[in-house]
Amino acid sequence: MAPSARKESALSKQEKLELVADMLEINHTTTVIEAFSLASKTGLDLRMLYDIIVGAAGNSTAFQQIGARLLSVDSASTTPSSSMASLQELERKVQKVLAESVTLGLPLPLTNQSAQLLLASKKYSSGPDELAMNALAKTFETLGSDKIEGKQKGLSEVTLSDGSQEEKPSSLEKVAFVGLGAMGLGMATSLIKANVPVVGYDVYPPSLQKFQDVGGKCAKSLEDAVQGAQCLVLMVVSIQQAADIILGTSSSPGIGDLLSPSTPILLHSTVPPSEIVQLQSSLSKLPSKPILIDAPVSGGTIRAAQGDLTIIVSADDHTGSVIKSIRPVLDGMTGGLNIKGRLRVLDGGLGQASFVKLVNQHLAGVHVALAAESLALSTRLGLHAPDLFEYISKGAGQRGTSWMFENRVPHMLTGDLTPLSAGAIFVKDLTIVGSEASNLGIPVFLASSALQLYIYGVGAGWGGDDDSGIVRMWEPLGIKAHQKW
């Protein structure tokens, strides 16, 4: 028998709004537990991680509420909120969402993955009234994660002056900045504004011209850029590019031997934590013995140009002396420690900062894909999309909101695909998440599902468009989020 044609929803407008909010709540709950389970294996202090991500792009209502509860953060409420539903309640909600999606003929890949996780959690639940987050956490423990708790692990943040204490004046006379792409150009420009003596270089001549147009000093070559520099800043695509620049390739020598002894190298790219440790091992064999500093950034191109990025820093420098020596560079791109949360310097060694960025990208990547999935559902339901946005971001459905939902949905609704952050970036970042999770022995169901959506986007030719363009995945089904609302 041939399948019947899709039907229209019989739900009222309020019921439809609630259904989409429920769908978001379900997925945010599973995603938060998955992210914390991954983080539990990295050696990070989870309360420190929580504090950082609450102020970053990976934040959501569910992350704040569930994280506070699991980690015993002082502000946590003792009364379960709507984002802390029982396992039985979330199971009821997910079955309703999936039943409606079948009626509508609408695939919901992330929601189906969450449904399977909730089903698996029944085996490890103490009963139907147990909070879903606790049952999910126990499920991930059986799969290899450590217990999610706020217990201190001996790691902390390095204490630096907030500017109220006198420090020795910086001796920086030249800072080499390599990689003047969309992010790098803004970061280097912010250093000019902060009166940091920066010299820029990029292999792409138009990027050099843009830097020169904003008053930047450009080097004629990579060798010219690093000669005599007291600090090297790298904002490149991958760790392989960083290695090629410093160590060289079979066809091109690296600049490692041109560096002054013990030159700090700030690597701002999102890279695998395990590989940045390997790179430092290779650098230690150079006569110049440069010091690699793990310093991933968050905030996007606009904040980069404004000099108010969030930068998370870690290094094999437990006294903080090397990092203190390049404070003008870090302060110029973040506003400094006097701007709460912008500059976070972690103890624990090289790679810790990249682990924090890894978890943030896990959350952010899933959240954009989830926002797209929620818009597909709301559009198929016949909802007025701006009404849904208002309901989720400011109204009774805030249990389903996230930083990415509020930032990306407006782009999805207008169809503005100007790449503030290209979709191909999440293919790279979520691939790193999957690889590092595999190394740690932790499955990442939601991140892996979201990755498939971004791969689809790249395959469809959207890789250079804004990541919000993933909402077009449902257009072959007649669903267009960008209309004249």
Coordinates of C-alpha atoms in Angstrom, one line a residue:
M1 CA 0.0 0.0 0.0
A2 CA 1.4 3.4 -1.0
P3 CA 2.0 5.8 1.9
S4 CA -0.7 8.4 2.4
A5 CA 0.0 12.0 1.6
R6 CA 1.1 14.3 4.4
K7 CA -1.7 16.0 6.4
E8 CA -2.1 19.4 7.9
S9 CA -1.7 19.8 11.7
A10 CA -4.8 19.9 13.7
L11 CA -3.1 21.7 16.6
S12 CA -4.1 25.2 17.7
K13 CA -1.5 28.1 17.4
Q14 CA -0.7 27.9 21.1
E15 CA -0.2 24.1 20.9
K16 CA 2.1 24.5 17.9
L17 CA 4.2 27.1 19.7
E18 CA 4.4 24.7 22.7
L19 CA 5.3 21.8 20.4
V20 CA 8.3 23.7 18.9
A21 CA 9.4 24.8 22.4
D22 CA 9.2 21.2 23.6
M23 CA 11.2 20.0 20.6
L24 CA 14.0 22.5 21.5
E25 CA 13.9 21.7 25.2
I26 CA 14.3 18.0 24.4
N27 CA 17.3 18.5 22.2
H28 CA 19.0 21.0 24.4
T29 CA 18.7 18.7 27.4
T30 CA 20.4 15.8 25.5
T31 CA 23.0 18.1 24.0
V32 CA 24.0 19.6 27.4
I33 CA 24.5 16.2 28.9
E34 CA 26.5 15.0 25.9
A35 CA 28.7 18.1 26.0
F36 CA 29.4 17.8 29.8
S37 CA 30.1 14.1 29.3
L38 CA 32.7 14.9 26.7
A39 CA 34.2 17.6 28.9
S40 CA 34.4 15.2 31.9
K41 CA 37.0 13.2 30.1
T42 CA 39.3 16.2 29.2
G43 CA 40.6 17.0 32.7
L44 CA 38.8 20.3 32.7
D45 CA 37.3 21.7 35.9
L46 CA 33.6 21.6 34.9
R47 CA 32.6 24.6 37.0
M48 CA 35.3 26.7 35.3
L49 CA 34.1 25.4 32.0
Y50 CA 30.5 26.3 32.9
D51 CA 31.5 29.8 33.9
I52 CA 33.3 30.4 30.6
I53 CA 30.6 29.0 28.3
V54 CA 27.7 30.9 30.0
G55 CA 29.3 34.0 28.5
A56 CA 30.1 32.4 25.1
A57 CA 28.3 31.3 21.9
G58 CA 27.6 27.8 23.3
N59 CA 25.2 29.1 26.0
S60 CA 21.6 28.2 26.3
T61 CA 18.8 28.3 28.9
A62 CA 19.2 24.6 29.3
F63 CA 23.0 24.8 29.7
Q64 CA 22.7 27.4 32.4
Q65 CA 20.0 25.6 34.4
I66 CA 21.1 22.0 34.0
G67 CA 24.8 22.9 34.4
A68 CA 24.1 24.9 37.6
R69 CA 22.1 22.0 39.0
L70 CA 24.6 19.2 38.1
L71 CA 27.6 21.2 39.3
S72 CA 26.0 22.7 42.4
V73 CA 26.6 26.2 41.3
D74 CA 25.5 28.6 44.1
S75 CA 22.8 30.2 42.0
A76 CA 21.2 26.9 41.2
S77 CA 17.5 26.7 42.1
T78 CA 16.4 23.9 44.3
T79 CA 13.1 23.6 42.4
P80 CA 13.3 21.8 39.0
S81 CA 12.6 24.2 36.1
S82 CA 11.0 23.4 32.8
S83 CA 14.4 22.6 31.5
M84 CA 14.8 19.9 34.1
A85 CA 11.9 17.8 33.2
S86 CA 11.5 14.2 34.3
L87 CA 12.5 11.4 31.9
Q88 CA 8.9 10.4 31.6
E89 CA 7.9 14.0 30.7
L90 CA 10.5 14.4 28.0
E91 CA 9.6 11.0 26.6
R92 CA 6.0 12.0 26.4
K93 CA 7.0 15.3 24.7
V94 CA 9.4 13.7 22.2
Q95 CA 6.8 11.1 21.1
K96 CA 4.3 13.9 20.5
V97 CA 6.8 15.8 18.4
L98 CA 7.8 12.8 16.4
A99 CA 4.2 11.8 15.8
E100 CA 3.4 15.2 14.5
S101 CA 6.5 15.2 12.2
V102 CA 5.2 11.9 10.6
T103 CA 1.8 13.5 10.0
L104 CA 3.6 16.5 8.4
G105 CA 6.0 14.4 6.4
L106 CA 8.9 16.2 8.0
P107 CA 12.3 14.6 8.9
L108 CA 13.7 15.8 12.3
P109 CA 17.2 14.2 12.5
L110 CA 18.4 15.8 15.7
T111 CA 15.1 15.2 17.5
N112 CA 15.1 11.5 16.4
Q113 CA 18.6 11.1 17.8
S114 CA 17.5 12.7 21.1
A115 CA 14.5 10.3 21.2
Q116 CA 16.9 7.3 21.0
L117 CA 19.0 8.7 23.8
L118 CA 16.0 9.1 26.0
L119 CA 14.9 5.6 25.2
A120 CA 18.4 4.2 26.1
S121 CA 18.3 6.2 29.4
K122 CA 15.2 4.3 30.6
K123 CA 17.5 1.3 31.4
Y124 CA 19.6 3.4 33.7
S125 CA 16.9 5.4 35.3
S126 CA 15.8 4.9 38.9
G127 CA 12.2 5.4 37.8
P128 CA 10.0 7.5 35.5
D129 CA 10.1 10.5 37.8
E130 CA 13.8 10.8 37.8
L131 CA 15.1 14.0 36.1
A132 CA 15.9 13.3 32.5
M133 CA 19.3 15.0 32.9
N134 CA 20.3 12.6 35.7
A135 CA 19.2 9.5 33.7
L136 CA 21.0 10.8 30.6
A137 CA 24.2 11.5 32.7
K138 CA 24.1 7.9 34.0
T139 CA 23.7 6.6 30.5
F140 CA 26.8 8.4 29.3
E141 CA 28.7 7.1 32.3
T142 CA 28.0 3.6 31.1
L143 CA 29.4 4.7 27.7
G144 CA 32.7 5.9 29.2
S145 CA 32.3 9.4 30.6
D146 CA 33.3 10.4 34.1
K147 CA 30.7 11.6 36.6
I148 CA 29.5 15.1 35.9
E149 CA 30.2 17.1 39.1
G150 CA 31.5 20.4 40.3
K151 CA 34.4 18.8 42.2
Q152 CA 37.6 20.7 41.8
K153 CA 40.2 18.8 39.8
G154 CA 43.3 20.8 40.7
L155 CA 43.0 23.0 37.7
S156 CA 42.3 26.7 37.9
E157 CA 42.9 30.0 36.2
V158 CA 46.2 31.7 36.3
T159 CA 46.0 34.9 38.3
L160 CA 47.1 38.0 36.4
S161 CA 46.8 41.6 37.3
D162 CA 43.5 43.3 36.3
G163 CA 45.3 46.5 35.7
S164 CA 45.0 47.9 39.3
Q165 CA 48.5 46.6 40.2
E166 CA 51.7 48.0 38.7
E167 CA 53.4 45.8 36.2
K168 CA 56.7 46.3 34.3
P169 CA 56.2 48.0 31.0
S170 CA 56.0 45.7 28.1
S171 CA 59.2 45.4 26.1
L172 CA 57.3 44.5 22.9
E173 CA 58.8 46.4 19.9
K174 CA 57.4 44.2 17.2
V175 CA 54.5 41.7 17.0
A176 CA 54.2 39.6 13.8
F177 CA 50.6 38.7 12.8
V178 CA 50.2 36.0 10.2
G179 CA 46.8 35.3 8.7
L180 CA 44.8 38.3 7.8
G181 CA 41.5 36.6 6.8
A182 CA 38.1 37.7 8.0
M183 CA 38.9 37.1 11.7
G184 CA 42.6 37.9 11.5
L185 CA 42.1 41.2 9.8
G186 CA 39.8 42.4 12.6
M187 CA 42.2 41.1 15.3
A188 CA 45.2 42.8 13.8
T189 CA 43.3 46.0 13.3
S190 CA 42.3 46.0 17.0
L191 CA 46.0 45.7 17.9
I192 CA 46.7 48.9 15.8
K193 CA 44.0 50.7 17.8
A194 CA 45.6 49.5 21.0
N195 CA 49.0 50.9 19.9
V196 CA 50.6 47.5 19.7
P197 CA 53.5 47.5 17.2
V198 CA 52.1 44.9 14.8
V199 CA 53.4 43.9 11.4
G200 CA 51.0 41.8 9.3
Y201 CA 51.5 39.2 6.7
D202 CA 49.2 37.0 4.5
V203 CA 49.9 35.0 1.4
Y204 CA 46.8 36.5 -0.2
P205 CA 47.7 40.0 -1.6
P206 CA 44.1 41.5 -1.3
S207 CA 44.2 40.7 2.5
L208 CA 47.5 42.6 2.8
Q209 CA 45.9 45.5 1.0
K210 CA 42.9 45.6 3.3
F211 CA 45.3 45.7 6.3
Q212 CA 47.3 48.4 4.7
D213 CA 44.1 50.4 4.0
V214 CA 43.2 50.5 7.8
G215 CA 46.7 51.8 8.6
G216 CA 48.5 48.5 9.1
K217 CA 52.2 47.9 8.4
C218 CA 52.6 44.9 6.0
A219 CA 55.7 42.7 5.7
K220 CA 57.0 41.8 2.2
S221 CA 57.4 38.2 3.2
L222 CA 56.8 35.7 6.0
E223 CA 60.5 35.9 6.9
D224 CA 60.4 39.7 7.0
A225 CA 57.4 39.6 9.3
V226 CA 58.9 37.4 12.0
Q227 CA 62.5 38.8 11.9
G228 CA 63.1 40.5 15.3
A229 CA 59.5 39.9 16.5
Q230 CA 59.0 39.4 20.3
C231 CA 55.7 37.6 19.6
L232 CA 54.2 35.7 16.7
V233 CA 50.4 35.6 16.3
L234 CA 48.9 32.9 14.1
M235 CA 45.3 33.1 12.9
V236 CA 45.4 30.3 10.2
V237 CA 42.8 27.7 9.1
S238 CA 44.4 24.6 10.6
I239 CA 47.1 23.3 12.8
Q240 CA 48.8 21.9 9.7
Q241 CA 49.1 25.4 8.3
A242 CA 50.7 26.5 11.6
A243 CA 53.1 23.6 11.5
D244 CA 54.0 24.4 7.9
I245 CA 54.7 28.0 8.7
I246 CA 57.0 27.3 11.6
L247 CA 58.6 24.0 10.7
G248 CA 58.4 24.2 6.9
T249 CA 57.5 21.7 4.2
S250 CA 59.4 19.6 1.7
S251 CA 59.3 22.6 -0.7
S252 CA 59.5 25.5 1.7
P253 CA 61.6 26.2 4.8
G254 CA 59.9 27.2 8.0
I255 CA 60.5 30.4 9.9
G256 CA 61.2 28.6 13.2
D257 CA 65.0 29.1 13.0
L258 CA 64.4 32.9 12.4
L259 CA 62.6 33.4 15.6
S260 CA 64.4 34.9 18.6
P261 CA 65.0 32.5 21.5
S262 CA 61.8 31.5 23.4
T263 CA 59.5 33.6 21.2
P264 CA 55.9 33.2 22.4
I265 CA 53.6 31.9 19.5
L266 CA 49.9 32.7 20.0
L267 CA 47.9 30.1 18.1
H268 CA 44.3 31.5 17.8
S269 CA 42.8 28.9 15.5
T270 CA 40.4 26.2 16.6
V271 CA 42.5 23.0 16.5
P272 CA 42.5 19.5 18.0
P273 CA 43.9 19.7 21.6
S274 CA 46.0 16.5 21.1
E275 CA 47.7 18.0 18.0
I276 CA 48.7 21.2 19.6
V277 CA 50.6 19.2 22.2
Q278 CA 52.3 17.3 19.4
L279 CA 53.2 20.6 17.7
Q280 CA 54.9 21.9 20.8
S281 CA 56.9 18.7 21.0
S282 CA 58.2 19.4 17.5
L283 CA 58.9 23.1 18.3
S284 CA 60.9 22.1 21.4
K285 CA 63.5 20.5 19.0
L286 CA 64.2 23.8 17.3
P287 CA 67.3 25.8 18.4
S288 CA 65.1 28.8 19.0
K289 CA 62.8 26.8 21.3
P290 CA 59.6 28.9 20.7
I291 CA 56.9 28.7 23.3
L292 CA 53.5 27.7 21.9
I293 CA 50.4 29.3 23.5
D294 CA 47.0 27.7 23.0
A295 CA 44.6 30.7 22.5
P296 CA 41.4 29.9 20.7
V297 CA 39.0 32.9 20.2
S298 CA 35.2 33.3 20.2
G299 CA 33.1 36.3 19.2
G300 CA 33.1 36.6 15.4
T301 CA 34.4 39.2 12.9
I302 CA 32.6 42.2 14.3
R303 CA 33.9 41.7 17.8
A304 CA 37.3 40.9 16.4
A305 CA 37.5 44.4 14.8
Q306 CA 36.2 46.0 18.0
G307 CA 38.8 44.4 20.1
D308 CA 36.4 42.7 22.5
L309 CA 36.9 39.0 21.6
T310 CA 36.8 36.3 24.2
I311 CA 40.2 34.5 24.3
I312 CA 40.9 31.4 26.3
V313 CA 44.6 30.8 26.9
S314 CA 46.6 27.9 28.2
A315 CA 50.3 27.0 27.9
D316 CA 53.0 25.0 29.6
D317 CA 53.7 28.1 31.6
H318 CA 52.4 27.6 35.1
T319 CA 53.8 30.8 36.5
G320 CA 52.1 32.9 33.8
S321 CA 55.3 34.7 33.1
V322 CA 55.3 34.2 29.3
I323 CA 51.6 35.2 29.1
K324 CA 52.3 38.3 31.2
S325 CA 55.0 39.3 28.7
I326 CA 52.5 39.5 25.9
R327 CA 49.6 41.0 27.8
P328 CA 49.4 44.0 25.5
V329 CA 48.6 41.7 22.6
L330 CA 45.9 39.8 24.5
D331 CA 44.5 43.0 26.0
G332 CA 44.3 44.7 22.6
M333 CA 42.1 41.9 21.3
T334 CA 39.9 41.4 24.4
G335 CA 39.8 44.6 26.4
G336 CA 41.8 42.8 29.1
L337 CA 41.0 41.2 32.4
N338 CA 39.2 44.3 33.5
I339 CA 36.4 43.3 31.1
K340 CA 34.8 40.4 32.9
G341 CA 35.1 37.1 31.1
R342 CA 36.9 38.3 28.0
L343 CA 40.4 36.9 28.8
R344 CA 40.6 33.6 30.5
V345 CA 44.0 32.2 31.3
L346 CA 43.8 28.5 32.4
D347 CA 46.2 26.4 34.3
G348 CA 46.7 22.8 33.4
G349 CA 49.0 23.0 30.4
L350 CA 48.9 23.2 26.7
G351 CA 45.6 22.1 25.1
Q352 CA 43.3 23.0 28.0
A353 CA 42.1 26.1 26.2
S354 CA 41.4 24.2 23.0
F355 CA 39.3 21.6 25.0
V356 CA 37.1 24.5 26.3
K357 CA 36.7 25.8 22.7
L358 CA 36.0 22.2 21.6
V359 CA 33.0 21.9 24.0
N360 CA 31.8 25.4 23.1
Q361 CA 31.9 24.5 19.4
H362 CA 30.1 21.2 20.1
L363 CA 27.2 23.2 21.7
A364 CA 27.2 26.0 19.2
G365 CA 27.3 23.7 16.2
V366 CA 24.4 21.7 17.5
H367 CA 22.4 24.8 18.4
V368 CA 22.6 26.3 14.9
A369 CA 21.4 23.0 13.3
L370 CA 18.7 22.7 16.0
A371 CA 17.5 26.3 15.3
A372 CA 17.2 25.3 11.6
E373 CA 15.3 22.1 12.5
S374 CA 12.9 24.1 14.8
L375 CA 12.2 26.6 12.0
A376 CA 11.5 23.8 9.6
L377 CA 9.0 22.3 12.0
S378 CA 7.3 25.7 12.7
T379 CA 7.1 26.5 9.0
R380 CA 5.5 23.2 8.3
L381 CA 3.1 23.7 11.1
G382 CA 2.0 27.0 9.5
L383 CA 3.3 29.2 12.3
H384 CA 4.2 32.9 11.7
A385 CA 8.0 32.5 12.1
P386 CA 8.6 36.0 13.8
D387 CA 5.9 35.0 16.3
L388 CA 7.8 31.8 17.1
F389 CA 11.1 33.7 17.4
E390 CA 9.5 36.1 19.9
Y391 CA 7.9 33.2 21.8
I392 CA 11.2 31.2 22.2
S393 CA 13.6 34.1 22.7
K394 CA 11.5 36.4 25.0
G395 CA 8.2 34.6 25.8
A396 CA 7.0 31.5 27.5
G397 CA 9.1 29.2 25.4
Q398 CA 12.5 30.5 26.7
R399 CA 13.3 27.0 27.9
G400 CA 14.2 26.3 24.3
T401 CA 16.4 29.3 23.5
S402 CA 20.1 29.6 23.1
W403 CA 22.6 32.3 22.1
M404 CA 22.9 30.8 18.6
F405 CA 19.1 30.6 18.2
E406 CA 18.7 34.3 19.0
N407 CA 21.7 35.2 16.8
R408 CA 21.1 33.0 13.8
V409 CA 17.3 32.8 13.4
P410 CA 17.0 36.4 12.2
H411 CA 19.4 35.5 9.4
M412 CA 17.4 32.4 8.6
L413 CA 14.2 34.4 8.4
T414 CA 15.6 37.1 6.1
G415 CA 17.7 34.8 4.0
D416 CA 20.8 37.0 4.5
L417 CA 23.6 34.5 3.9
T418 CA 26.5 37.0 4.2
P419 CA 29.1 34.8 5.9
L420 CA 29.6 36.1 9.4
S421 CA 30.7 32.5 10.0
A422 CA 30.7 30.1 7.1
G423 CA 29.0 26.8 7.2
A424 CA 32.2 25.0 6.3
I425 CA 33.7 26.0 9.6
F426 CA 31.3 23.8 11.5
V427 CA 32.3 20.9 9.2
K428 CA 35.9 21.4 10.4
D429 CA 35.0 22.1 14.0
L430 CA 32.5 19.3 14.5
T431 CA 34.9 16.9 12.8
I432 CA 37.5 17.9 15.4
V433 CA 34.9 17.3 18.1
G434 CA 34.2 13.8 16.8
S435 CA 37.9 13.0 16.4
E436 CA 38.8 14.1 19.9
A437 CA 35.7 12.4 21.4
S438 CA 36.8 9.2 19.7
N439 CA 40.3 9.6 21.2
L440 CA 38.6 10.0 24.6
G441 CA 36.2 7.1 24.1
I442 CA 33.0 9.2 24.3
P443 CA 30.2 9.0 21.7
V444 CA 28.8 12.3 20.6
F445 CA 25.4 11.5 19.1
L446 CA 24.0 15.0 18.7
A447 CA 27.3 16.5 17.4
S448 CA 27.7 13.7 14.9
S449 CA 24.1 14.2 13.6
A450 CA 24.6 18.0 13.3
L451 CA 27.8 17.4 11.4
Q452 CA 25.9 15.5 8.7
L453 CA 23.7 18.5 8.1
Y454 CA 26.7 20.8 7.6
I455 CA 28.3 18.2 5.3
Y456 CA 25.1 18.2 3.3
G457 CA 25.3 22.0 3.2
V458 CA 28.9 21.9 1.8
G459 CA 27.9 19.3 -0.7
A460 CA 25.0 21.5 -1.8
G461 CA 27.5 24.3 -2.5
W462 CA 26.7 26.3 0.7
G463 CA 30.0 25.9 2.5
G464 CA 31.0 29.6 1.9
D465 CA 27.6 30.9 3.0
D466 CA 26.7 31.8 6.5
D467 CA 26.1 28.7 8.7
S468 CA 22.5 29.8 9.2
G469 CA 22.0 28.8 5.6
I470 CA 21.7 25.2 6.7
V471 CA 18.0 25.9 7.1
R472 CA 17.7 25.4 3.3
M473 CA 18.1 21.7 3.8
W474 CA 14.3 21.4 4.0
E475 CA 13.6 23.5 0.9
P476 CA 13.1 20.4 -1.3
L477 CA 10.1 19.6 0.9
G478 CA 8.6 23.0 0.1
I479 CA 9.7 24.6 3.4
K480 CA 11.2 28.1 3.1
A481 CA 12.1 29.9 6.3
H482 CA 13.0 33.1 4.5
Q483 CA 9.8 34.8 3.3
K484 CA 8.3 38.3 3.5
W485 CA 7.2 38.0 7.1

